[in-house]
Short mmCIF file of C-alpha atoms in Angstrom, two decimals:
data_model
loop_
_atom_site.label_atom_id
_atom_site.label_comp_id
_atom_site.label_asym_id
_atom_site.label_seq_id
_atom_site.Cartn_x
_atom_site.Cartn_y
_atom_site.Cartn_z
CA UNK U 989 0.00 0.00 0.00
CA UNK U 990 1.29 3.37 -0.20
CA UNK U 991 2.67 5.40 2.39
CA UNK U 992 0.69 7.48 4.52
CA UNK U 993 1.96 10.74 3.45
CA UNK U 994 0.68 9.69 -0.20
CA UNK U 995 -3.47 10.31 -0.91
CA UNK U 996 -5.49 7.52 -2.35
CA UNK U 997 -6.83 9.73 -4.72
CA UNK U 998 -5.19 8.08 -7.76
CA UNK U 999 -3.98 4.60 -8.53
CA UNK U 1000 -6.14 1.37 -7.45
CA UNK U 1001 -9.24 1.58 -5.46
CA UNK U 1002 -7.99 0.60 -1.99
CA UNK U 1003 -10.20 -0.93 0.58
CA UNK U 1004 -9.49 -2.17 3.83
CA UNK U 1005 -12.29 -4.34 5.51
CA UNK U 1006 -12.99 -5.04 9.59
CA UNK U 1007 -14.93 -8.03 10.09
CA UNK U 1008 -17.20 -8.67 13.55
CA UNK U 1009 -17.03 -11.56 15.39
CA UNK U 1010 -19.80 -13.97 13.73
CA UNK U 1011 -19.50 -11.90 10.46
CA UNK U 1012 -21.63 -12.43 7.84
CA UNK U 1013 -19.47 -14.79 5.13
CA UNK U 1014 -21.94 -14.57 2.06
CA UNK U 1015 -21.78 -10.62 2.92
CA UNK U 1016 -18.07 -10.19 2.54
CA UNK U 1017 -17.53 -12.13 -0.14
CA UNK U 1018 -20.07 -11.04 -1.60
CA UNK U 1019 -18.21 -7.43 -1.52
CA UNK U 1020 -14.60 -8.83 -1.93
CA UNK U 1021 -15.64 -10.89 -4.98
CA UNK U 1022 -16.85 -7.88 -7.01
CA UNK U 1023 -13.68 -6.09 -5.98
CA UNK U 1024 -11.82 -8.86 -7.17
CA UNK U 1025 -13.12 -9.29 -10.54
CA UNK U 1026 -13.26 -5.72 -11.43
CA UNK U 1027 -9.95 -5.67 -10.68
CA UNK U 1028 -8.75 -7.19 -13.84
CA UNK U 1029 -9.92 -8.90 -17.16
CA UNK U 1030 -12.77 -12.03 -16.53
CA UNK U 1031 -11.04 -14.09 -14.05
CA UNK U 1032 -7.80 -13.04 -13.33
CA UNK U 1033 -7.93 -12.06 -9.81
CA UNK U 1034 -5.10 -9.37 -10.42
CA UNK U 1035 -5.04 -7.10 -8.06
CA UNK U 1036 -4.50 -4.06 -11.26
CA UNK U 1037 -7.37 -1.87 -10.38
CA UNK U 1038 -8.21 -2.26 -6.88
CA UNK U 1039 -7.15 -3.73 -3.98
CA UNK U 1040 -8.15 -5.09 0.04
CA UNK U 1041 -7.01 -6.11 3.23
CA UNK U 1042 -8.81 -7.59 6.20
CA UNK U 1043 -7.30 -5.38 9.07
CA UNK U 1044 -7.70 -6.17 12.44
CA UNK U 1045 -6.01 -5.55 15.82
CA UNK U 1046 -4.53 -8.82 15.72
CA UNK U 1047 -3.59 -11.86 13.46
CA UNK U 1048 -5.97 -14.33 15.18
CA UNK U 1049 -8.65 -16.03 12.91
CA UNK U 1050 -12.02 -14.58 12.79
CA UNK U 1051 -15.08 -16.89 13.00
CA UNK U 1052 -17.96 -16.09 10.82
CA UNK U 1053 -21.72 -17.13 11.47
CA UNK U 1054 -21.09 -19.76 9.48
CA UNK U 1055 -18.50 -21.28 11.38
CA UNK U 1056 -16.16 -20.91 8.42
CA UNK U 1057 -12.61 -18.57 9.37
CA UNK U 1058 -11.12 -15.80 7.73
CA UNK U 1059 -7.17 -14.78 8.90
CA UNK U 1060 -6.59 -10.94 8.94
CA UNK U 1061 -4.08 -9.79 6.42
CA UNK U 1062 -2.88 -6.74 7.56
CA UNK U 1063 -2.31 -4.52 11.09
CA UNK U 1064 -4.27 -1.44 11.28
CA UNK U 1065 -2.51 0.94 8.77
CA UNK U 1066 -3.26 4.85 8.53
CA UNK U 1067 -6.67 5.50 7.25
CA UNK U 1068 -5.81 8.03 4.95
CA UNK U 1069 -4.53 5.23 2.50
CA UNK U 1070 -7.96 3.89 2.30
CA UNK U 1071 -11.09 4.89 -0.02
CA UNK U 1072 -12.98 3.07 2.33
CA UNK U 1073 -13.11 0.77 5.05
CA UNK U 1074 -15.80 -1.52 5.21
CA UNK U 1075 -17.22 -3.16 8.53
CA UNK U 1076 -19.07 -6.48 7.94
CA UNK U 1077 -21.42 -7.16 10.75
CA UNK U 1078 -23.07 -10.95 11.54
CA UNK U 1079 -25.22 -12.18 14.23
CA UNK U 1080 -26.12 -9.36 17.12
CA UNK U 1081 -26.05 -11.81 20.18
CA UNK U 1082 -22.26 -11.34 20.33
CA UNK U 1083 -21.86 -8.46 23.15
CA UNK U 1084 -18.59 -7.50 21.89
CA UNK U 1085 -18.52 -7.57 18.40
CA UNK U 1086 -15.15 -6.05 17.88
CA UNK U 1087 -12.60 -5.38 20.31
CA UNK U 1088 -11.95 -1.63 21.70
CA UNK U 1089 -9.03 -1.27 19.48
CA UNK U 1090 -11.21 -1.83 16.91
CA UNK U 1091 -13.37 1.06 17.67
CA UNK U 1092 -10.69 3.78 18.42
CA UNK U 1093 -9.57 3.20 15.02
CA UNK U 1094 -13.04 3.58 13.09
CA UNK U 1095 -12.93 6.64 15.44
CA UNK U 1096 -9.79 7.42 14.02
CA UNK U 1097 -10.51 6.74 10.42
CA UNK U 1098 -13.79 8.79 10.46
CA UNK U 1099 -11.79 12.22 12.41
CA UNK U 1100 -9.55 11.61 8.89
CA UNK U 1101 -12.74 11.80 7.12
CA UNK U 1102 -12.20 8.52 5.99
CA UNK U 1103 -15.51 6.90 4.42
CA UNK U 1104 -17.17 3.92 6.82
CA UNK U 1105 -19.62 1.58 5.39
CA UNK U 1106 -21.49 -0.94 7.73
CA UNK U 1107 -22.73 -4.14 6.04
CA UNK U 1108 -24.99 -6.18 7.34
CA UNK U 1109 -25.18 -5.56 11.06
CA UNK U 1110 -22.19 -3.63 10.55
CA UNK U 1111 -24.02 -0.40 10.90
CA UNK U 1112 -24.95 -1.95 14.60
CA UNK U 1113 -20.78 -1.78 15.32
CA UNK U 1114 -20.53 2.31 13.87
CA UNK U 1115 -23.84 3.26 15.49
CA UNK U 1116 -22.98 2.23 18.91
CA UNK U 1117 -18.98 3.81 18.01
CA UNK U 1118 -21.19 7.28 17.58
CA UNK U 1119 -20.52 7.53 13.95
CA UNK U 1120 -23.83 6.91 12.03
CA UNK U 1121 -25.70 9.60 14.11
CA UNK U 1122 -26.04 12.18 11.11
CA UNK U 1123 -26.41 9.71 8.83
CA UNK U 1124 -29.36 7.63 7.11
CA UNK U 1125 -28.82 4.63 8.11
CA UNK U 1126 -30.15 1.45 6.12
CA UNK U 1127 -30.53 -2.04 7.39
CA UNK U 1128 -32.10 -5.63 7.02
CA UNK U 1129 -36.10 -5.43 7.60
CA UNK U 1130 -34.90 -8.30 10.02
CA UNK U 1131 -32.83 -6.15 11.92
CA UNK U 1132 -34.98 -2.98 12.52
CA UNK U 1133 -36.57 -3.07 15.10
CA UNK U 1134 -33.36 -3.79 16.91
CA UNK U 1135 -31.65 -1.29 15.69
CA UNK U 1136 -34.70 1.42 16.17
CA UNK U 1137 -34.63 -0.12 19.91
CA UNK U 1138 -30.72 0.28 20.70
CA UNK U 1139 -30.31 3.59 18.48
CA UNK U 1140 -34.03 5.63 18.92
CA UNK U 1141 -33.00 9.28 17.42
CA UNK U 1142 -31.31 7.29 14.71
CA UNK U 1143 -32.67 8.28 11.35
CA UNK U 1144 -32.80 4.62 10.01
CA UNK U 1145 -34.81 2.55 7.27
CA UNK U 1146 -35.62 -1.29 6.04
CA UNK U 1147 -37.28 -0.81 2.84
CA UNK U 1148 -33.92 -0.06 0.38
CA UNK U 1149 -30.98 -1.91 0.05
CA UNK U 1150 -28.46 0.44 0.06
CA UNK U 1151 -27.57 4.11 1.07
CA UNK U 1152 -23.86 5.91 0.53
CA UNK U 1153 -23.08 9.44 0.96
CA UNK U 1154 -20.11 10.74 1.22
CA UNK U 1155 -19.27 10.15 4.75
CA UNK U 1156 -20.99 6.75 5.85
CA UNK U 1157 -22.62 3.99 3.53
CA UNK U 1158 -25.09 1.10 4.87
CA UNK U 1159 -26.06 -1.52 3.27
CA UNK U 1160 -28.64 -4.74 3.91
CA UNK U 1161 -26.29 -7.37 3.34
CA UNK U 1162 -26.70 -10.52 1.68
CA UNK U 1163 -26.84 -10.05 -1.90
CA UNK U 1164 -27.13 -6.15 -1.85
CA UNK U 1165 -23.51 -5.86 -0.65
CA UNK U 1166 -22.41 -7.23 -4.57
CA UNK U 1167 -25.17 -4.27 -5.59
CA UNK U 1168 -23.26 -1.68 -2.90
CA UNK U 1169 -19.78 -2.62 -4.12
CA UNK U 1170 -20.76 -2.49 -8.03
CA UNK U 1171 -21.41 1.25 -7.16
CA UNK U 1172 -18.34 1.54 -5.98
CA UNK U 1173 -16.72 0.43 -8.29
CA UNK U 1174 -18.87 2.47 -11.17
CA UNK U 1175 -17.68 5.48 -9.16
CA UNK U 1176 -13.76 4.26 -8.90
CA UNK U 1177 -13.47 2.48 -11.54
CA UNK U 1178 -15.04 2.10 -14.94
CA UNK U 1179 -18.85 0.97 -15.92
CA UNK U 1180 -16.72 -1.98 -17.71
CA UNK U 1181 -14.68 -3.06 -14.69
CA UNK U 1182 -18.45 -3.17 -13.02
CA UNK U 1183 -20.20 -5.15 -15.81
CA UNK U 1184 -16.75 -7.35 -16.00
CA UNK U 1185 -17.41 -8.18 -11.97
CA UNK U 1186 -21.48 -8.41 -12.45
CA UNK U 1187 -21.09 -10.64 -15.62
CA UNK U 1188 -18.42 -13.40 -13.92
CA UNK U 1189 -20.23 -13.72 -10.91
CA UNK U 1190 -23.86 -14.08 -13.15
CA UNK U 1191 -25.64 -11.20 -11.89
CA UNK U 1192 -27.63 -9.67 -14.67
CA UNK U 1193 -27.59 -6.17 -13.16
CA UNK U 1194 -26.52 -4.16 -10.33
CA UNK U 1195 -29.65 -2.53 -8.59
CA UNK U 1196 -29.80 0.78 -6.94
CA UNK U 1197 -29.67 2.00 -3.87
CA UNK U 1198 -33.63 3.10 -4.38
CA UNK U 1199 -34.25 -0.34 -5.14
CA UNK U 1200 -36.80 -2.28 -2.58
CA UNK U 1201 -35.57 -5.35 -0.55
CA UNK U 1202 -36.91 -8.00 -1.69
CA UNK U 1203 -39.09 -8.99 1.12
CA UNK U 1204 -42.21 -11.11 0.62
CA UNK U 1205 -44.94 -8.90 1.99
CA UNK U 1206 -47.33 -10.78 4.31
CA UNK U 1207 -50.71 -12.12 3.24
CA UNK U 1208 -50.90 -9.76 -0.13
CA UNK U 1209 -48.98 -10.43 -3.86
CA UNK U 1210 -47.68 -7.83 -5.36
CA UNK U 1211 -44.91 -6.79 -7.81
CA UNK U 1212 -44.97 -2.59 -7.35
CA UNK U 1213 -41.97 -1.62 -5.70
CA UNK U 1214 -43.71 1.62 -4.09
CA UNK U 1215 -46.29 -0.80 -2.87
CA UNK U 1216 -43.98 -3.47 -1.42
CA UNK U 1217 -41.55 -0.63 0.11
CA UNK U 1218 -45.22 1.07 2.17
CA UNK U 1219 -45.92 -2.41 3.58
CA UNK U 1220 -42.44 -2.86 4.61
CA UNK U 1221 -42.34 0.32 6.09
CA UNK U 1222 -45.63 -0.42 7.63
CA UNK U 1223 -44.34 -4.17 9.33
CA UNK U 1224 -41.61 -1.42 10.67
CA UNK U 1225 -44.31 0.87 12.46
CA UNK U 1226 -46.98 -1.79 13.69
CA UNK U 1227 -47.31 0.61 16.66
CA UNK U 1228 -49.71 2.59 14.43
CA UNK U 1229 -47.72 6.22 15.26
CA UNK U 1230 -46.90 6.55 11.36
CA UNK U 1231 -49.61 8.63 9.94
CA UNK U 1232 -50.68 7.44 5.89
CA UNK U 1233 -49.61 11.08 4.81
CA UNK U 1234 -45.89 10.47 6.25
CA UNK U 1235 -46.24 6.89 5.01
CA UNK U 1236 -47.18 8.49 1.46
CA UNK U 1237 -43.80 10.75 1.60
CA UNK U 1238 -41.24 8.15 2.54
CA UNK U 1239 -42.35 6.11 -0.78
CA UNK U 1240 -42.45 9.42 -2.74
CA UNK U 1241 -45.80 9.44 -3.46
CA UNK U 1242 -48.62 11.97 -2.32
CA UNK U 1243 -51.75 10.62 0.14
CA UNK U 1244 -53.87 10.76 -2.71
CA UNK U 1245 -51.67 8.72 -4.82
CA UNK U 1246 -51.01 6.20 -2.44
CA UNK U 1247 -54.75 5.97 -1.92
CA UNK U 1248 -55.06 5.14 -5.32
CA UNK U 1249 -52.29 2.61 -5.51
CA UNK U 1250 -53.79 0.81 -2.56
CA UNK U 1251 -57.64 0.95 -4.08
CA UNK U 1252 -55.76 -0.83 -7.33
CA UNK U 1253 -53.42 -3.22 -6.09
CA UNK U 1254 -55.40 -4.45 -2.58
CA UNK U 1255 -58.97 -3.10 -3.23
CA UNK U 1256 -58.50 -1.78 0.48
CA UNK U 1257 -57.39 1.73 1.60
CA UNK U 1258 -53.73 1.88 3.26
CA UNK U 1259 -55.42 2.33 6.56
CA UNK U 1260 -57.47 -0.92 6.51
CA UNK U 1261 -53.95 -2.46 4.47
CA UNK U 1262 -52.07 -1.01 8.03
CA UNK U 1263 -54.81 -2.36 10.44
CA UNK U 1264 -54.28 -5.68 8.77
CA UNK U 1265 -50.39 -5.71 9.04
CA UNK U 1266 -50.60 -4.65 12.92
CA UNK U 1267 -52.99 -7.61 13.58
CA UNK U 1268 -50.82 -10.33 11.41
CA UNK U 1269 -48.01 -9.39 13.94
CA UNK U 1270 -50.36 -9.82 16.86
CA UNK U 1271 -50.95 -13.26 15.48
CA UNK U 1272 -48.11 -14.25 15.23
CA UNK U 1273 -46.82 -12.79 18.90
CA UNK U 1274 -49.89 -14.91 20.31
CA UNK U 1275 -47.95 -17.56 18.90
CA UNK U 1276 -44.60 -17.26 19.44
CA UNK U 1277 -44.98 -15.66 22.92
CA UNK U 1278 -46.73 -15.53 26.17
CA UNK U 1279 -47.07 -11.71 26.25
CA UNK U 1280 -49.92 -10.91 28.19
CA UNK U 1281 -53.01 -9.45 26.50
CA UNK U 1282 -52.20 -6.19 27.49
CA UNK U 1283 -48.68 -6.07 25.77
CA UNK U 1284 -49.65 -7.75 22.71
CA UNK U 1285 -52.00 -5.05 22.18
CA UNK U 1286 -50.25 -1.80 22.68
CA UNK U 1287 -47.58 -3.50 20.70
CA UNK U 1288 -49.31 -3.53 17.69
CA UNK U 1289 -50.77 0.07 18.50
CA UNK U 1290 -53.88 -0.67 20.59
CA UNK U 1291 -54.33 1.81 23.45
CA UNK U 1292 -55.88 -1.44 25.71
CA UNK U 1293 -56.69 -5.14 25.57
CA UNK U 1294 -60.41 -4.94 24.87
CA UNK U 1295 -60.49 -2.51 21.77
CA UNK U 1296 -57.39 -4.96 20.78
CA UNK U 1297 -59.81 -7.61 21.40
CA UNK U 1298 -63.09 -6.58 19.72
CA UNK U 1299 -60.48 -5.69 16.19
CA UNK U 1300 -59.59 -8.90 16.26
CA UNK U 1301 -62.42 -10.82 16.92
CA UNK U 1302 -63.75 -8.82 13.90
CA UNK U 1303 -61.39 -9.68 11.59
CA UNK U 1304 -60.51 -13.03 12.17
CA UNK U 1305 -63.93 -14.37 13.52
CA UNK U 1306 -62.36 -15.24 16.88
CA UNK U 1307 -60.88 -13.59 19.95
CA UNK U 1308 -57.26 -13.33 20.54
CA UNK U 1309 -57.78 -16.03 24.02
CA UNK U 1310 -59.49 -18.29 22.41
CA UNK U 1311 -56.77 -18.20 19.09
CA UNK U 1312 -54.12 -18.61 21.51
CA UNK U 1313 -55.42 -21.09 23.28
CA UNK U 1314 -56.04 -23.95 20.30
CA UNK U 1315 -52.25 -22.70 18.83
CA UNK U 1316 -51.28 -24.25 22.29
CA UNK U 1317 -53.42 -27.65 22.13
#
């Protein structure tokens, strides 16, 4: 790598990437891969046009979720002779996910204005560091809620894959982190070096970072995006404090045209579409937990057990007791 006198302005795209403790693999190599093949012609694996290092604050192997290890390949070098460094995040049970060495330099790297991007639950690892605090912040829809719960006055969404701004970059994981690296490598490198990495690894085209996670949305079909990204967004909010005007806004459409994408797609209104997706989740907490009544219902945005009750009764011919009680026999 070059010295740290010596800007990474020119020259190869140079990445360095941290990896948690239970790391996603597929995530990583995901990223690495694309590096790697837009680095030189087809197959090669040269490093001509970019290179990587796993740095970490020692050599010792890290474990991913998978149980598979990856060795480090490099000490912590001076920021400034990175484009990026990328932290690949994995399972969030793991109450140190990097070590405090770790985090002093992403401190470090980030004072030297030094791009971070969070993968997977990687975001988890630069919230709780301070550094994704002015930042939009984009995760999993599997890892939401968590994240809403640790980091509240967070400004964070499930519904894209990817976001990157010149500071901080988030991404999903799984597949989107090909997606997030092809952009980087558009912007570094060439539109050929990215089609050369997208064509190798058999990925037709890289999406966007505007493009909807492909999440199955519960109990309806449906192929618009701006209709699967509102009942994402509305699985995210089953508390019932997002209002259908501010629900309109974050998928770029207007009340009235959301109204009319609803009435077309679901023959319902978004409202009775929302009411729907707050009771699905108190389904399925009936049967995966022994919440009382009480909590169930102001869970899913209920201010008490009985109007909880009588909504659900309604809609599913049957009270929530009486459900819960044949799930168990």
């Amino acid at each position: 790598m070059k010295s740290a006198n010596e800007a990474p302005g020119a020259g190869r795209l140079k990445i360095g990437f941290i990896l948690a403790r239970s790391f996603t693999l597929s995530a990583f190599a995901l990223f690495v891969d694309t590096l790697r093949l837009a680095s030189d012609e087809t197959d090669k694996s040269g490093r001509v046009l970019a290179d990587w290092q796993v740095l970490a604050s020692t050599r010792h192997l890290i474990t991913s979720s998978c149980g598979v290890q990856v060795a480090p390949t490099s000490d912590f070098v001076d920021p400034r002779e990175l484009h990026y460094i990328v932290v690949v995040g994995g399972l969030l049970n793991n109450e140190f996910p990097v070590d405090s060495e770790t985090v002093s330099y992403l401190k470090r790297a980030a004072a030297s204005k030094v791009p971070l991007i969070g993968v997977c639950t990687g975001t988890f690892i630069l919230a709780e560091a301070g550094l994704m605090k002015y930042h939009r912040t984009c995760v999993s829809w599997l890892h939401y809620e968590a994240f809403r719960q640790r980091f509240p006055d967070h400004d964070v969404r499930a519904d894209r894959l990817f976001n990157l701004d010149q500071a901080r970059g988030s991404c999903a994981g799984g597949s989107s982190a090909a997606d997030m690296a092809a952009s980087i490598v558009r912007r570094h490198i060439s539109n050929e070096a990215e089609r050369n990495a997208l064509e190798v690894l058999q990925i037709e085209k890289a999406r966007a970072p505007s493009d909807i996670q492909p999440r199955r949305p519960p109990f309806i079909e449906c192929k618009n995006p701006r209709l699967k990204a509102a009942l994402i967004i509305m699985e995210n909010h089953v508390d019932n404090k997002l209002s259908i005007p501010k629900l309109a806004a974050s998928v770029g459409l207007s009340r009235r045209q959301l109204e009319r994408l609803f009435r077309e797609e679901t023959k319902n209104s978004p409202a009775l579409v929302y009411l729907r997706v707050r009771l699905e989740r108190a389904k399925r907490l009936l049967m995966q937990t022994k919440a009382p009544m009480i909590e169930i219902a102001i869970e899913v945005g209920f201010e008490n057990a009985s109007h909880f009750s009588k909504v659900f009764h309604r809609t599913f011919g049957q009270p929530p007791s009486k459900f819960r009680s044949e799930i168990s026999n």
